[in-house]
């Protein structure tokens, strides 16, 4: 029997130098990356530019993207997180399981 997919939310904080059309490109990139790692993306939200609670990599602001997706046992979460860690445009990310 196939295991039911689990719902997740990912928040990505991008470097504040990313503006304009680059935001749309990063949203498409996030959707594509999640899909490439075996997830079903239901929504990607541009939460906008916000002040950070503390500086990260000399940045005092960041541009927030949020995505909701479903991932089962075939999703490769470790590889997803590794790709976010090496992306220089990503200041921080957080993945949480959504409970309803």
PDB file of C-alpha atoms in Angstrom:
ATOM      1  CA  UNK A   1       0.000   0.000   0.000  1.00  0.00           C
ATOM      2  CA  UNK A   2       1.364   3.467  -0.911  1.00  0.00           C
ATOM      3  CA  UNK A   3       2.062   5.842   1.918  1.00  0.00           C
ATOM      4  CA  UNK A   4       0.005   9.039   1.916  1.00  0.00           C
ATOM      5  CA  UNK A   5       1.842  12.232   1.060  1.00  0.00           C
ATOM      6  CA  UNK A   6       2.681  14.577   3.913  1.00  0.00           C
ATOM      7  CA  UNK A   7       2.060  18.318   3.605  1.00  0.00           C
ATOM      8  CA  UNK A   8       5.015  20.645   4.157  1.00  0.00           C
ATOM      9  CA  UNK A   9       5.702  24.356   4.152  1.00  0.00           C
ATOM     10  CA  UNK A  10       9.059  25.835   3.239  1.00  0.00           C
ATOM     11  CA  UNK A  11      10.108  29.405   3.915  1.00  0.00           C
ATOM     12  CA  UNK A  12      13.100  30.733   2.025  1.00  0.00           C
ATOM     13  CA  UNK A  13      14.734  34.079   2.847  1.00  0.00           C
ATOM     14  CA  UNK A  14      16.522  35.486  -0.183  1.00  0.00           C
ATOM     15  CA  UNK A  15      19.270  38.100  -0.285  1.00  0.00           C
ATOM     16  CA  UNK A  16      17.773  41.641  -0.414  1.00  0.00           C
ATOM     17  CA  UNK A  17      19.566  42.419  -3.706  1.00  0.00           C
ATOM     18  CA  UNK A  18      17.068  40.179  -5.498  1.00  0.00           C
ATOM     19  CA  UNK A  19      14.344  42.511  -6.834  1.00  0.00           C
ATOM     20  CA  UNK A  20      11.862  42.858  -9.679  1.00  0.00           C
ATOM     21  CA  UNK A  21      11.768  40.100 -12.273  1.00  0.00           C
ATOM     22  CA  UNK A  22      14.400  38.157 -10.332  1.00  0.00           C
ATOM     23  CA  UNK A  23      11.758  37.443  -7.664  1.00  0.00           C
ATOM     24  CA  UNK A  24       9.523  35.762 -10.249  1.00  0.00           C
ATOM     25  CA  UNK A  25      12.520  33.749 -11.480  1.00  0.00           C
ATOM     26  CA  UNK A  26      13.345  32.642  -7.933  1.00  0.00           C
ATOM     27  CA  UNK A  27       9.714  31.631  -7.320  1.00  0.00           C
ATOM     28  CA  UNK A  28       9.789  29.515 -10.498  1.00  0.00           C
ATOM     29  CA  UNK A  29      13.178  28.111  -9.455  1.00  0.00           C
ATOM     30  CA  UNK A  30      11.811  27.142  -6.014  1.00  0.00           C
ATOM     31  CA  UNK A  31       8.783  25.445  -7.604  1.00  0.00           C
ATOM     32  CA  UNK A  32      11.040  23.613 -10.062  1.00  0.00           C
ATOM     33  CA  UNK A  33      13.498  22.530  -7.374  1.00  0.00           C
ATOM     34  CA  UNK A  34      10.740  21.138  -5.173  1.00  0.00           C
ATOM     35  CA  UNK A  35       9.251  19.282  -8.146  1.00  0.00           C
ATOM     36  CA  UNK A  36      12.663  17.936  -9.198  1.00  0.00           C
ATOM     37  CA  UNK A  37      13.053  16.381  -5.748  1.00  0.00           C
ATOM     38  CA  UNK A  38       9.781  14.448  -6.027  1.00  0.00           C
ATOM     39  CA  UNK A  39       7.321  16.848  -4.400  1.00  0.00           C
ATOM     40  CA  UNK A  40       3.929  18.127  -5.556  1.00  0.00           C
ATOM     41  CA  UNK A  41       3.875  21.937  -5.158  1.00  0.00           C
ATOM     42  CA  UNK A  42       0.440  23.350  -4.354  1.00  0.00           C
ATOM     43  CA  UNK A  43       1.318  27.032  -3.860  1.00  0.00           C
ATOM     44  CA  UNK A  44       4.236  29.491  -3.924  1.00  0.00           C
ATOM     45  CA  UNK A  45       3.719  32.834  -2.167  1.00  0.00           C
ATOM     46  CA  UNK A  46       5.787  36.003  -2.434  1.00  0.00           C
ATOM     47  CA  UNK A  47       5.680  37.284   1.136  1.00  0.00           C
ATOM     48  CA  UNK A  48       7.787  40.320   0.260  1.00  0.00           C
ATOM     49  CA  UNK A  49      10.776  42.101   1.665  1.00  0.00           C
ATOM     50  CA  UNK A  50      11.019  42.299   5.451  1.00  0.00           C
ATOM     51  CA  UNK A  51      13.482  43.426   8.059  1.00  0.00           C
ATOM     52  CA  UNK A  52      15.404  40.590   9.695  1.00  0.00           C
ATOM     53  CA  UNK A  53      15.504  40.207  13.478  1.00  0.00           C
ATOM     54  CA  UNK A  54      19.303  40.094  13.253  1.00  0.00           C
ATOM     55  CA  UNK A  55      21.801  40.511  10.401  1.00  0.00           C
ATOM     56  CA  UNK A  56      22.530  37.440   8.278  1.00  0.00           C
ATOM     57  CA  UNK A  57      25.616  37.595   6.015  1.00  0.00           C
ATOM     58  CA  UNK A  58      25.714  41.394   6.477  1.00  0.00           C
ATOM     59  CA  UNK A  59      22.079  41.732   5.298  1.00  0.00           C
ATOM     60  CA  UNK A  60      19.516  43.526   7.453  1.00  0.00           C
ATOM     61  CA  UNK A  61      16.546  42.668   5.191  1.00  0.00           C
ATOM     62  CA  UNK A  62      15.485  39.629   3.211  1.00  0.00           C
ATOM     63  CA  UNK A  63      12.891  38.717   0.616  1.00  0.00           C
ATOM     64  CA  UNK A  64      10.627  35.922   1.848  1.00  0.00           C
ATOM     65  CA  UNK A  65       9.134  33.163  -0.297  1.00  0.00           C
ATOM     66  CA  UNK A  66       6.796  30.524   1.096  1.00  0.00           C
ATOM     67  CA  UNK A  67       5.790  27.308  -0.673  1.00  0.00           C
ATOM     68  CA  UNK A  68       3.291  24.632   0.301  1.00  0.00           C
ATOM     69  CA  UNK A  69       3.940  21.177  -1.073  1.00  0.00           C
ATOM     70  CA  UNK A  70       3.235  17.504  -0.582  1.00  0.00           C
ATOM     71  CA  UNK A  71       6.026  14.974  -0.339  1.00  0.00           C
ATOM     72  CA  UNK A  72       5.928  11.242   0.178  1.00  0.00           C
ATOM     73  CA  UNK A  73       8.609   8.704   0.899  1.00  0.00           C
ATOM     74  CA  UNK A  74      10.113   9.278  -2.567  1.00  0.00           C
ATOM     75  CA  UNK A  75      10.844  12.967  -1.894  1.00  0.00           C
ATOM     76  CA  UNK A  76      14.533  13.667  -1.352  1.00  0.00           C
ATOM     77  CA  UNK A  77      14.459  16.180   1.499  1.00  0.00           C
ATOM     78  CA  UNK A  78      18.165  15.906   2.375  1.00  0.00           C
ATOM     79  CA  UNK A  79      19.149  16.720  -1.202  1.00  0.00           C
ATOM     80  CA  UNK A  80      16.658  19.613  -1.262  1.00  0.00           C
ATOM     81  CA  UNK A  81      18.137  21.097   1.909  1.00  0.00           C
ATOM     82  CA  UNK A  82      21.688  20.665   0.592  1.00  0.00           C
ATOM     83  CA  UNK A  83      20.798  22.542  -2.599  1.00  0.00           C
ATOM     84  CA  UNK A  84      19.366  25.417  -0.514  1.00  0.00           C
ATOM     85  CA  UNK A  85      22.467  25.519   1.703  1.00  0.00           C
ATOM     86  CA  UNK A  86      24.833  25.948  -1.249  1.00  0.00           C
ATOM     87  CA  UNK A  87      22.649  28.555  -3.012  1.00  0.00           C
ATOM     88  CA  UNK A  88      24.372  31.896  -2.327  1.00  0.00           C
ATOM     89  CA  UNK A  89      21.115  33.833  -2.854  1.00  0.00           C
ATOM     90  CA  UNK A  90      19.412  31.977   0.024  1.00  0.00           C
ATOM     91  CA  UNK A  91      20.127  33.528   3.421  1.00  0.00           C
ATOM     92  CA  UNK A  92      18.037  31.024   5.416  1.00  0.00           C
ATOM     93  CA  UNK A  93      15.391  28.365   4.901  1.00  0.00           C
ATOM     94  CA  UNK A  94      13.048  26.388   7.099  1.00  0.00           C
ATOM     95  CA  UNK A  95      10.950  23.339   6.256  1.00  0.00           C
ATOM     96  CA  UNK A  96       8.085  22.328   8.557  1.00  0.00           C
ATOM     97  CA  UNK A  97       5.365  19.693   8.356  1.00  0.00           C
ATOM     98  CA  UNK A  98       1.899  21.208   8.183  1.00  0.00           C
ATOM     99  CA  UNK A  99      -0.711  19.884  10.643  1.00  0.00           C
ATOM    100  CA  UNK A 100      -4.373  20.560  10.093  1.00  0.00           C
TER     101      UNK A 100
END
